[in-house]
PDB file of C-alpha atoms in Angstrom:
ATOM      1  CA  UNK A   1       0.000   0.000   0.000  1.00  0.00           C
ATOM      2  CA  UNK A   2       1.006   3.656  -0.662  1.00  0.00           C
ATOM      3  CA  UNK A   3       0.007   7.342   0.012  1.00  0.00           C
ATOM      4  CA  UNK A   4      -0.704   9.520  -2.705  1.00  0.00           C
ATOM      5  CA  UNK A   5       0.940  12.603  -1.380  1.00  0.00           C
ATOM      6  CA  UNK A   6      -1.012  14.803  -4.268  1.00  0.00           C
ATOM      7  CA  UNK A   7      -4.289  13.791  -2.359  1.00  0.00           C
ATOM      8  CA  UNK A   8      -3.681  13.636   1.439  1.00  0.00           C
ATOM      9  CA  UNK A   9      -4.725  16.513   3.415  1.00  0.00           C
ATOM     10  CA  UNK A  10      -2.905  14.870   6.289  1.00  0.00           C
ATOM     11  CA  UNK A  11      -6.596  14.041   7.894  1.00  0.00           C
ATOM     12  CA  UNK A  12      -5.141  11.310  10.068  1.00  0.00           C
ATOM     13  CA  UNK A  13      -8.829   9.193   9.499  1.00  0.00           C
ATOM     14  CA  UNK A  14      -6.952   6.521   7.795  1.00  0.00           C
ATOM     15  CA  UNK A  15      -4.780   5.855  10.944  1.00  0.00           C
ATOM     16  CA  UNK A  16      -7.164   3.929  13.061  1.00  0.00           C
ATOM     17  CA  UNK A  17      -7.715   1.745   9.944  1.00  0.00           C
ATOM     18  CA  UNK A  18      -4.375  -0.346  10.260  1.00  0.00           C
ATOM     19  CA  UNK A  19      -3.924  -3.464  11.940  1.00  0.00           C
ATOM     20  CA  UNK A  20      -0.306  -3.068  12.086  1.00  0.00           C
ATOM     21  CA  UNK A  21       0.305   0.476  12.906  1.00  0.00           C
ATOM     22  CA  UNK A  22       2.156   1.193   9.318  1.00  0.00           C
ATOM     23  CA  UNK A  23       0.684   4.437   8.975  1.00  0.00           C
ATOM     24  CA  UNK A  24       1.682   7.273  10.711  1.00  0.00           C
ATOM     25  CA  UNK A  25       1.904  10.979  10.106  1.00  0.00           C
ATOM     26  CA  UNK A  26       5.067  12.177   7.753  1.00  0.00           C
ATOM     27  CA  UNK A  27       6.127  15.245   9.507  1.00  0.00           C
ATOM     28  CA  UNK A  28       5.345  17.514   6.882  1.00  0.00           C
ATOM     29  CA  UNK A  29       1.582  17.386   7.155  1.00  0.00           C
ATOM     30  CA  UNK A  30       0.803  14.028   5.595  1.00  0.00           C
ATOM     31  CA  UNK A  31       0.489  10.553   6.572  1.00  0.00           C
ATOM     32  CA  UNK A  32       2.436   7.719   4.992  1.00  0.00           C
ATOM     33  CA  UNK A  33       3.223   3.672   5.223  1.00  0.00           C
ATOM     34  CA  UNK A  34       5.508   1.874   6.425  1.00  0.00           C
ATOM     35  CA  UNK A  35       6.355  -0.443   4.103  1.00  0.00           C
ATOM     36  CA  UNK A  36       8.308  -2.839   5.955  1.00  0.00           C
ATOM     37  CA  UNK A  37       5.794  -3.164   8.650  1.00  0.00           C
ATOM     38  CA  UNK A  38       2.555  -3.058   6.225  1.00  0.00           C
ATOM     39  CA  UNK A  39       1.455  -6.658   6.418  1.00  0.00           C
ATOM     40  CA  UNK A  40      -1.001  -5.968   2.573  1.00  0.00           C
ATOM     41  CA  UNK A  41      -3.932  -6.897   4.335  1.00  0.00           C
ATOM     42  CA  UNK A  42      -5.928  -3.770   2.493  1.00  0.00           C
ATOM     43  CA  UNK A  43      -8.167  -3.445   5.136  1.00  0.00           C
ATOM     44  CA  UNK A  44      -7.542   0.305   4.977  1.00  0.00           C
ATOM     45  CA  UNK A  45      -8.277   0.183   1.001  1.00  0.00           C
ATOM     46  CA  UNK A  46     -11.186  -1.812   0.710  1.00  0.00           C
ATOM     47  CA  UNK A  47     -12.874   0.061   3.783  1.00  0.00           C
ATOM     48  CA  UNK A  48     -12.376   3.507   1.737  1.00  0.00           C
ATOM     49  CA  UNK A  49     -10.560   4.936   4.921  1.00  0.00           C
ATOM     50  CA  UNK A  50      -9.229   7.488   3.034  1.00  0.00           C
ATOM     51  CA  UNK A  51     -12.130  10.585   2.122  1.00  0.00           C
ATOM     52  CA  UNK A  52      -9.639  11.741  -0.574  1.00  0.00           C
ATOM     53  CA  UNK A  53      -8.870   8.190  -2.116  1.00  0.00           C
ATOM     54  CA  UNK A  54      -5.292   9.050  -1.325  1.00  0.00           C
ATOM     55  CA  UNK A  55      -4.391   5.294  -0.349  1.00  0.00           C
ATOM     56  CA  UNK A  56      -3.692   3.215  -3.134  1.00  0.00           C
ATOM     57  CA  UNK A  57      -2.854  -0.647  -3.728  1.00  0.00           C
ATOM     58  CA  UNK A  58       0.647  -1.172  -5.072  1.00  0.00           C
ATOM     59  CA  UNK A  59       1.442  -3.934  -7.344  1.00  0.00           C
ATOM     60  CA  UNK A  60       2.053  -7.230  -5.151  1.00  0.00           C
ATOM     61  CA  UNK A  61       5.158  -8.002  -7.310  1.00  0.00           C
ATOM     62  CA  UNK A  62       7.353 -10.235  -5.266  1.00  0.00           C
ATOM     63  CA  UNK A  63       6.763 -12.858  -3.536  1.00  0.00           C
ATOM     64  CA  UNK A  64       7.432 -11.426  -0.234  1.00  0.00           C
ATOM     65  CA  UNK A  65       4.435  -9.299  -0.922  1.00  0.00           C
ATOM     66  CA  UNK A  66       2.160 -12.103  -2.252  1.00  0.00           C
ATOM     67  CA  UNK A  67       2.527 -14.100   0.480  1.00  0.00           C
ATOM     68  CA  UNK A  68       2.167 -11.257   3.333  1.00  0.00           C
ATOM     69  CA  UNK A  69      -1.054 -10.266   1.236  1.00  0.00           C
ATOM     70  CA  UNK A  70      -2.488 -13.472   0.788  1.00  0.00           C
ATOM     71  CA  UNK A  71      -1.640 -14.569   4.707  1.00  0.00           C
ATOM     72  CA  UNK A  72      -2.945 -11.471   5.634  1.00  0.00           C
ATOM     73  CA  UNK A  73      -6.407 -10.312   3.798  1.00  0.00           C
ATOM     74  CA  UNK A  74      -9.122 -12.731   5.065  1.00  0.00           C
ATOM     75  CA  UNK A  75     -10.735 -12.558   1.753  1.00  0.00           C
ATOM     76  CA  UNK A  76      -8.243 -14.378  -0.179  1.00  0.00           C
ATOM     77  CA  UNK A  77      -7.699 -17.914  -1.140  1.00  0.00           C
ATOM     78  CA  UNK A  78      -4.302 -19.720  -0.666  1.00  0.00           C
ATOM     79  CA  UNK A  79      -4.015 -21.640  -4.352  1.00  0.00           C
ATOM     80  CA  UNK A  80      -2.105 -24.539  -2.814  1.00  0.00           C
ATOM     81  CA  UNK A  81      -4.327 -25.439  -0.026  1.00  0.00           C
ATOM     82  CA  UNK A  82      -7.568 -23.935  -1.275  1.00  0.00           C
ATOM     83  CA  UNK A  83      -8.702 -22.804   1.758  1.00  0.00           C
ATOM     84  CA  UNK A  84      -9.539 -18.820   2.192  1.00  0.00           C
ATOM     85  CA  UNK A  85      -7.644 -16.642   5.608  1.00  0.00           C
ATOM     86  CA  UNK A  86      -4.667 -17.876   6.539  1.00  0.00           C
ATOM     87  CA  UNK A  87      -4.558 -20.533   3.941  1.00  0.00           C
ATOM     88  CA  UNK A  88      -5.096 -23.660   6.634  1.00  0.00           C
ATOM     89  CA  UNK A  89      -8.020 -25.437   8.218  1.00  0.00           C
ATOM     90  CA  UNK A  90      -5.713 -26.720  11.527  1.00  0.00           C
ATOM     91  CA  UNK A  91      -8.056 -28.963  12.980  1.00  0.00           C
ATOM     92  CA  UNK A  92     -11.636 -28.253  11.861  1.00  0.00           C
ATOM     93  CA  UNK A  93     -12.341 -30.856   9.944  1.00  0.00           C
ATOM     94  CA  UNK A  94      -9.810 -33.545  11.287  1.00  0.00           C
ATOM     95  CA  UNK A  95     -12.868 -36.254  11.263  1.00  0.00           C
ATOM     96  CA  UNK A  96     -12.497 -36.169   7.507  1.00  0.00           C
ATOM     97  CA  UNK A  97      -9.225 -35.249   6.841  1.00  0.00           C
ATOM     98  CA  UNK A  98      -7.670 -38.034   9.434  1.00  0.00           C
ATOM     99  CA  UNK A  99      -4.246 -35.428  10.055  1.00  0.00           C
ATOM    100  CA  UNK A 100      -3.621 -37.229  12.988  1.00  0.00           C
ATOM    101  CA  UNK A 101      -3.921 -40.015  14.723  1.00  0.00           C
ATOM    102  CA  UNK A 102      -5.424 -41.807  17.586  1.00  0.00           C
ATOM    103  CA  UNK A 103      -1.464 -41.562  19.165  1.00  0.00           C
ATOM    104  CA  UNK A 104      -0.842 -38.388  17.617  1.00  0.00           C
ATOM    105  CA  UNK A 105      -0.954 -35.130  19.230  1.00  0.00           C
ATOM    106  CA  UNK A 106      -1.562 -32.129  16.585  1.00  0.00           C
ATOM    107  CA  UNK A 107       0.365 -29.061  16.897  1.00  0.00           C
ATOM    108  CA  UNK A 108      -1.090 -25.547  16.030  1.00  0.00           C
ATOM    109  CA  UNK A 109       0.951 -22.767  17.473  1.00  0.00           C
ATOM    110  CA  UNK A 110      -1.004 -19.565  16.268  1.00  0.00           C
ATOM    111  CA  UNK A 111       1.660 -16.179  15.857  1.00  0.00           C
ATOM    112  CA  UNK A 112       0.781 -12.893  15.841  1.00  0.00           C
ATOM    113  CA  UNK A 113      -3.046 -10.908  15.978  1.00  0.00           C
ATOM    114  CA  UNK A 114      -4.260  -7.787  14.607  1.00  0.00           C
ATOM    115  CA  UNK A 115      -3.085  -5.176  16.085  1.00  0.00           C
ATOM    116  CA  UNK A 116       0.836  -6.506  16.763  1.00  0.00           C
ATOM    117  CA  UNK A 117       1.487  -9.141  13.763  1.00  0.00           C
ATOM    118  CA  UNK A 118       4.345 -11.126  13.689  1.00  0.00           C
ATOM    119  CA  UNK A 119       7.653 -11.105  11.816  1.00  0.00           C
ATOM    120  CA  UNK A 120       8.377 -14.403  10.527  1.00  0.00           C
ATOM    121  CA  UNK A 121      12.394 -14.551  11.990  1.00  0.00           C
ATOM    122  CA  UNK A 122      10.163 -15.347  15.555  1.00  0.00           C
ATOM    123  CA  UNK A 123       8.245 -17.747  13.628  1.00  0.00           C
ATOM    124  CA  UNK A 124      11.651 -19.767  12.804  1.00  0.00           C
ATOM    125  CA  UNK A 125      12.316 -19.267  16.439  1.00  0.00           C
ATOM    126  CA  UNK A 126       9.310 -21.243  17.571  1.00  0.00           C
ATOM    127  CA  UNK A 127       9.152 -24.071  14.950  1.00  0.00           C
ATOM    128  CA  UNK A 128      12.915 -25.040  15.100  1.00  0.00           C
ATOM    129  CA  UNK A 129      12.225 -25.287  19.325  1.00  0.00           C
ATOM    130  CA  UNK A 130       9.225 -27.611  18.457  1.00  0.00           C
ATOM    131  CA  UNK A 131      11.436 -29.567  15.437  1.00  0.00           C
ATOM    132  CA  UNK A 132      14.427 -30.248  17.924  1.00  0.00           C
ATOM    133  CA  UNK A 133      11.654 -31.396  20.028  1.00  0.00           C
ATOM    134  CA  UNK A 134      10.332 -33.915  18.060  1.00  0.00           C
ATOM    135  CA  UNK A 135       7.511 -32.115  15.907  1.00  0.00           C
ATOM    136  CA  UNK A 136       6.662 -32.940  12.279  1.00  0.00           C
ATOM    137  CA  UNK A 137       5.263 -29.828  10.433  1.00  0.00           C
ATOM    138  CA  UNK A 138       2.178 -30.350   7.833  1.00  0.00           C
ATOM    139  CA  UNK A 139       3.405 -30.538   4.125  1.00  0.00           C
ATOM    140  CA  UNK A 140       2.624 -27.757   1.677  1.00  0.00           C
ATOM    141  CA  UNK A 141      -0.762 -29.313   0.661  1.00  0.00           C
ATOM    142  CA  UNK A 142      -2.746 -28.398   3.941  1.00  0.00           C
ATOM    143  CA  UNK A 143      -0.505 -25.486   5.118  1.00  0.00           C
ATOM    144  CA  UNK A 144       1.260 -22.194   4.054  1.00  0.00           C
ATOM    145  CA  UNK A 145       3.962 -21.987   6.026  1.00  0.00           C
ATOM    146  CA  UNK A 146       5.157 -25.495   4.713  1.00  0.00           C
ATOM    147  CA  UNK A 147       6.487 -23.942   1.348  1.00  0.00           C
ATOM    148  CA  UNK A 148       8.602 -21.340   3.364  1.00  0.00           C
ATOM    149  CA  UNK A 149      10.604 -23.849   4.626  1.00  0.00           C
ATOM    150  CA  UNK A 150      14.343 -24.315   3.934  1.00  0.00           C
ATOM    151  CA  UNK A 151      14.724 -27.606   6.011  1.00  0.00           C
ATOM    152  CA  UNK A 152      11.718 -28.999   6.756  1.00  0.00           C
ATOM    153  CA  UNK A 153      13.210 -31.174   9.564  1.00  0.00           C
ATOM    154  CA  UNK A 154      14.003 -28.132  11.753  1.00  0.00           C
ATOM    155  CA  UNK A 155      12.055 -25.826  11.025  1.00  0.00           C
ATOM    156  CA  UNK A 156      14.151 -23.114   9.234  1.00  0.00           C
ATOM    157  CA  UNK A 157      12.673 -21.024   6.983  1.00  0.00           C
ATOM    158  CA  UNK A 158      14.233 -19.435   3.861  1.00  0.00           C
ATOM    159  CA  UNK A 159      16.712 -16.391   4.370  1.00  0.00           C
ATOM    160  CA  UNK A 160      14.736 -14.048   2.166  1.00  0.00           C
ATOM    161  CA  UNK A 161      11.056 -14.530   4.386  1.00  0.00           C
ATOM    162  CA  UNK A 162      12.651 -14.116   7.891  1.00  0.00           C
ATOM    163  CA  UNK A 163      12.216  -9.905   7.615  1.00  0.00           C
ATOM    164  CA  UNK A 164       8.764 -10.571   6.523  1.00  0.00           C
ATOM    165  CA  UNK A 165       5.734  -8.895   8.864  1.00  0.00           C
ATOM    166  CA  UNK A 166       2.604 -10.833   8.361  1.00  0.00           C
ATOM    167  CA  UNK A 167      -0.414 -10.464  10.755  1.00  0.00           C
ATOM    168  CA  UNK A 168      -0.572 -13.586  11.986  1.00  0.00           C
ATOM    169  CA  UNK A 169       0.299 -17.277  10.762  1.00  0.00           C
ATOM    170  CA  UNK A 170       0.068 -20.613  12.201  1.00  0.00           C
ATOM    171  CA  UNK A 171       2.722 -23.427  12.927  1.00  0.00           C
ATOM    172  CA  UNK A 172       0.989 -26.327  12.201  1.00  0.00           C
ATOM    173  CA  UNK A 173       2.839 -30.354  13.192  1.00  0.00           C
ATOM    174  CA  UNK A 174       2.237 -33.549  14.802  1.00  0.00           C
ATOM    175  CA  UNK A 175       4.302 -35.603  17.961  1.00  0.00           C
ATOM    176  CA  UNK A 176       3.588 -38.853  19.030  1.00  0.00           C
ATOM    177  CA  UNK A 177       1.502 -38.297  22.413  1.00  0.00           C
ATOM    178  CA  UNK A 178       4.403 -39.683  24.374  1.00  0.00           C
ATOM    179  CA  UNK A 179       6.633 -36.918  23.098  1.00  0.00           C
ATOM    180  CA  UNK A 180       4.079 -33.852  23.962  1.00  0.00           C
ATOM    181  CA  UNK A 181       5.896 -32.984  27.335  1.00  0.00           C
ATOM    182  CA  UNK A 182       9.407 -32.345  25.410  1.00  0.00           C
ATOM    183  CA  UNK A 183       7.584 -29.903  22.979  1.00  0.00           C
ATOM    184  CA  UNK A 184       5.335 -28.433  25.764  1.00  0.00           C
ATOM    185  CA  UNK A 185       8.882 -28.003  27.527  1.00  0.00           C
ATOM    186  CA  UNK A 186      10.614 -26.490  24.165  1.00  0.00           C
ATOM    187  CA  UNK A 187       7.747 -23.931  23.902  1.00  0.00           C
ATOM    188  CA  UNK A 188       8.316 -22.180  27.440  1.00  0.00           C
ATOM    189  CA  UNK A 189      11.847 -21.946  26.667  1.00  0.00           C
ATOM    190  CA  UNK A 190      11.578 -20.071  23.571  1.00  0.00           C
ATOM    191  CA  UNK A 191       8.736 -18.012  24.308  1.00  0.00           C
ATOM    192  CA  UNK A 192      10.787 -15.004  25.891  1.00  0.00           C
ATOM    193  CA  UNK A 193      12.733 -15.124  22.502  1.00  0.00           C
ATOM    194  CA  UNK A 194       9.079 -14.089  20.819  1.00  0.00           C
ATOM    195  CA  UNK A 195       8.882 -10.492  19.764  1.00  0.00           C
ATOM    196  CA  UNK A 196       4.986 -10.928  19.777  1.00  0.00           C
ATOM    197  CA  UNK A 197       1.934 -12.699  21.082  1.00  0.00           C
ATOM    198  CA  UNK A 198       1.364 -16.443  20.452  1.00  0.00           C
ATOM    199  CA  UNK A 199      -1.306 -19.165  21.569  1.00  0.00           C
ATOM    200  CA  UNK A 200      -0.723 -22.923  21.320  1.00  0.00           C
ATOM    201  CA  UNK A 201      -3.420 -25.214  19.955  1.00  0.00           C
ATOM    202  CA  UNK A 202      -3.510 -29.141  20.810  1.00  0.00           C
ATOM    203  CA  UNK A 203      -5.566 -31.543  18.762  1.00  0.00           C
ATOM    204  CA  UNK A 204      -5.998 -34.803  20.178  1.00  0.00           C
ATOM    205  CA  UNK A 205      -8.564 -37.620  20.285  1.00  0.00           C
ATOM    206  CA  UNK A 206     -10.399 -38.936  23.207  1.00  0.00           C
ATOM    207  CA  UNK A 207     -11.292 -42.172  24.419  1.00  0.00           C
ATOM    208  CA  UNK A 208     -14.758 -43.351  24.745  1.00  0.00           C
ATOM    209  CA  UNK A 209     -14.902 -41.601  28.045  1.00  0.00           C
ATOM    210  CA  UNK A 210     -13.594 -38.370  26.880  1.00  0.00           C
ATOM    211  CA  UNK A 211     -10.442 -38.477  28.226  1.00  0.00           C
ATOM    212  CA  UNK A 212      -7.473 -37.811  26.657  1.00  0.00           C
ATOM    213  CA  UNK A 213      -4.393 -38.280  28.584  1.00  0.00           C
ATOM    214  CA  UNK A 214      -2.584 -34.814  26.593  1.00  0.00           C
ATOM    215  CA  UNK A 215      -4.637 -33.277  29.486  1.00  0.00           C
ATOM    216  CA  UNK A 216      -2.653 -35.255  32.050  1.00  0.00           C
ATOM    217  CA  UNK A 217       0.376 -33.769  30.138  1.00  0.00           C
ATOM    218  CA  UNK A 218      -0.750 -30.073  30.465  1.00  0.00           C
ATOM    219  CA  UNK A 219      -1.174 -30.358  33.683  1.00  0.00           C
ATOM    220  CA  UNK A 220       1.346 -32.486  34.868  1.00  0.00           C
ATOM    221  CA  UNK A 221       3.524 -29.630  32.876  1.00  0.00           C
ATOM    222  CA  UNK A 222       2.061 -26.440  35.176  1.00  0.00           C
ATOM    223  CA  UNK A 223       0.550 -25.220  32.043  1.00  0.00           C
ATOM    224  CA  UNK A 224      -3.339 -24.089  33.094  1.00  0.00           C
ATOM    225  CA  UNK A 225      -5.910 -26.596  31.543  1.00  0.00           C
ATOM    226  CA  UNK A 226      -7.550 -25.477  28.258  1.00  0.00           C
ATOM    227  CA  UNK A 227     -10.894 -23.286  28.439  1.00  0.00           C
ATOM    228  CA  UNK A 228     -12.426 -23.337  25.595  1.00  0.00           C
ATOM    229  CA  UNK A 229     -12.029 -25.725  22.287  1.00  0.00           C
ATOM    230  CA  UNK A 230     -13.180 -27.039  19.040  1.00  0.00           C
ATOM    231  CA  UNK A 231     -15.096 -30.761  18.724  1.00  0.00           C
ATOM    232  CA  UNK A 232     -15.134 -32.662  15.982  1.00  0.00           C
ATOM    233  CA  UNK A 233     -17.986 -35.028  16.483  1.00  0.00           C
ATOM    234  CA  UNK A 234     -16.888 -37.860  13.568  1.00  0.00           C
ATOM    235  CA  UNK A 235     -19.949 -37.300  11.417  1.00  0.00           C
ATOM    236  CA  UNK A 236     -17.928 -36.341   8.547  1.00  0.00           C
ATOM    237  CA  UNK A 237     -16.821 -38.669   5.476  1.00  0.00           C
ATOM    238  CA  UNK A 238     -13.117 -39.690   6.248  1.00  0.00           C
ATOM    239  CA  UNK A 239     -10.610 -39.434   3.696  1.00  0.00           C
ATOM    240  CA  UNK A 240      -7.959 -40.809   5.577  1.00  0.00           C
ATOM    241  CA  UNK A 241      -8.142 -44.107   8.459  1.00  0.00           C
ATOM    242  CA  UNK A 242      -5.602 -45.095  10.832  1.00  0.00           C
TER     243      UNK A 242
END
């Protein structure tokens, strides 16, 4: 995104707009972006914050730009997944899909939010702790961050993506259940390395009592027990069996 210096009347209405805090004023009576730090989300574009139509898109011609757009602007459609936001369905339809198993434990380690975003050098951060820790990332079929990735078996990303700022983006890997304490373990460690805010999603099944023991885990770990969660109920199709 850019400011059209011929239009601005240095207003300031546009400001509020950002997720990301990439607009601020110029010093010389207009406003202007950040570049670096806009994450091409075009919220501030396609909600017309501008009364003098002084923002304007620029063209999304490298990839750095095409991915922090299409990670970023909930209204697009990652091509290799096919799935619209942030490119990934985590766990939402894991009845069908069959990601992971009855001894699996499914990692989704969600970076950044509106408002902060993430850059994705602290996103290498946190998925080479979890690799080293036994974690298996999802392949580039079922998750965006997967084609980012230099080494796939820990967790470093590509030297040209690591100054990228992206509102949010999602780790997403499996561990055998009996491994879960190492990566709950390599998680705490890391997370005062983390320039921004992160949450960290479990996906496991439960027995035909409900139990799981990944809750023994969390606790046994001193991490708080989860709140809130998503169910699959297993009334979907599966594409995948054990």
């Amino acid at each position: 995104m850019r400011v059209n210096a011929d239009k601005c009347i240095g207003c300031l209405e546009c400001i509020p707009y950002c997720n990301v805090n990439a607009i601020s004023p110029d010093g010389e009576g207009r406003v202007e972006i950040d570049p670096a730090v806009c994450v091409q989300c075009w919220v501030c574009y396609r909600n017309e914050a501008c009364p003098q139509e002084a923002i304007e898109k620029t063209p999304l011609e490298t990839f750095g730009d095409m991915f922090k757009h299409v990670i970023s602007d909930p209204s697009e459609t990652t091509e290799e997944t096919g799935v619209p936001g942030r490119g990934t369905e985590e766990s939402k339809t894991n009845d069908v899909t069959g990601r992971f198993g009855a001894d699996e434990v499914g990692i989704a380690i969600d970076m950044g939010r509106p408002g902060v975003g993430c850059y994705m050098r602290d996103v290498q951060k946190v998925a080479m702790a979890v690799a080293a820790a036994g974690v298996r990332f999802a392949g580039a079929g079922s998750t965006p961050l997967a084609k980012l990735m230099s080494d796939p078996e820990t967790g470093r990303l590509q030297d040209d993506v690591l100054d990228l700022h992206v509102l949010s983006v999602i780790i997403e890997g499996k561990v055998e259940i009996e491994g879960l304490p190492q990566v709950l373990q390599a998680i705490r460690e890391v997370e005062g390395d983390i320039a921004t805010v992160f949450s960290l999603g479990l996906i496991a099944r439960v027995d035909e009592d409900g139990h799981t023991p990944v809750l023994d885990m969390i606790e046994a770990s001193g991490l708080p027990q989860p709140e809130r969660g998503k169910v699959n109920m297993g009334l979907g199709r599966p594409l995948a069996h054990d």
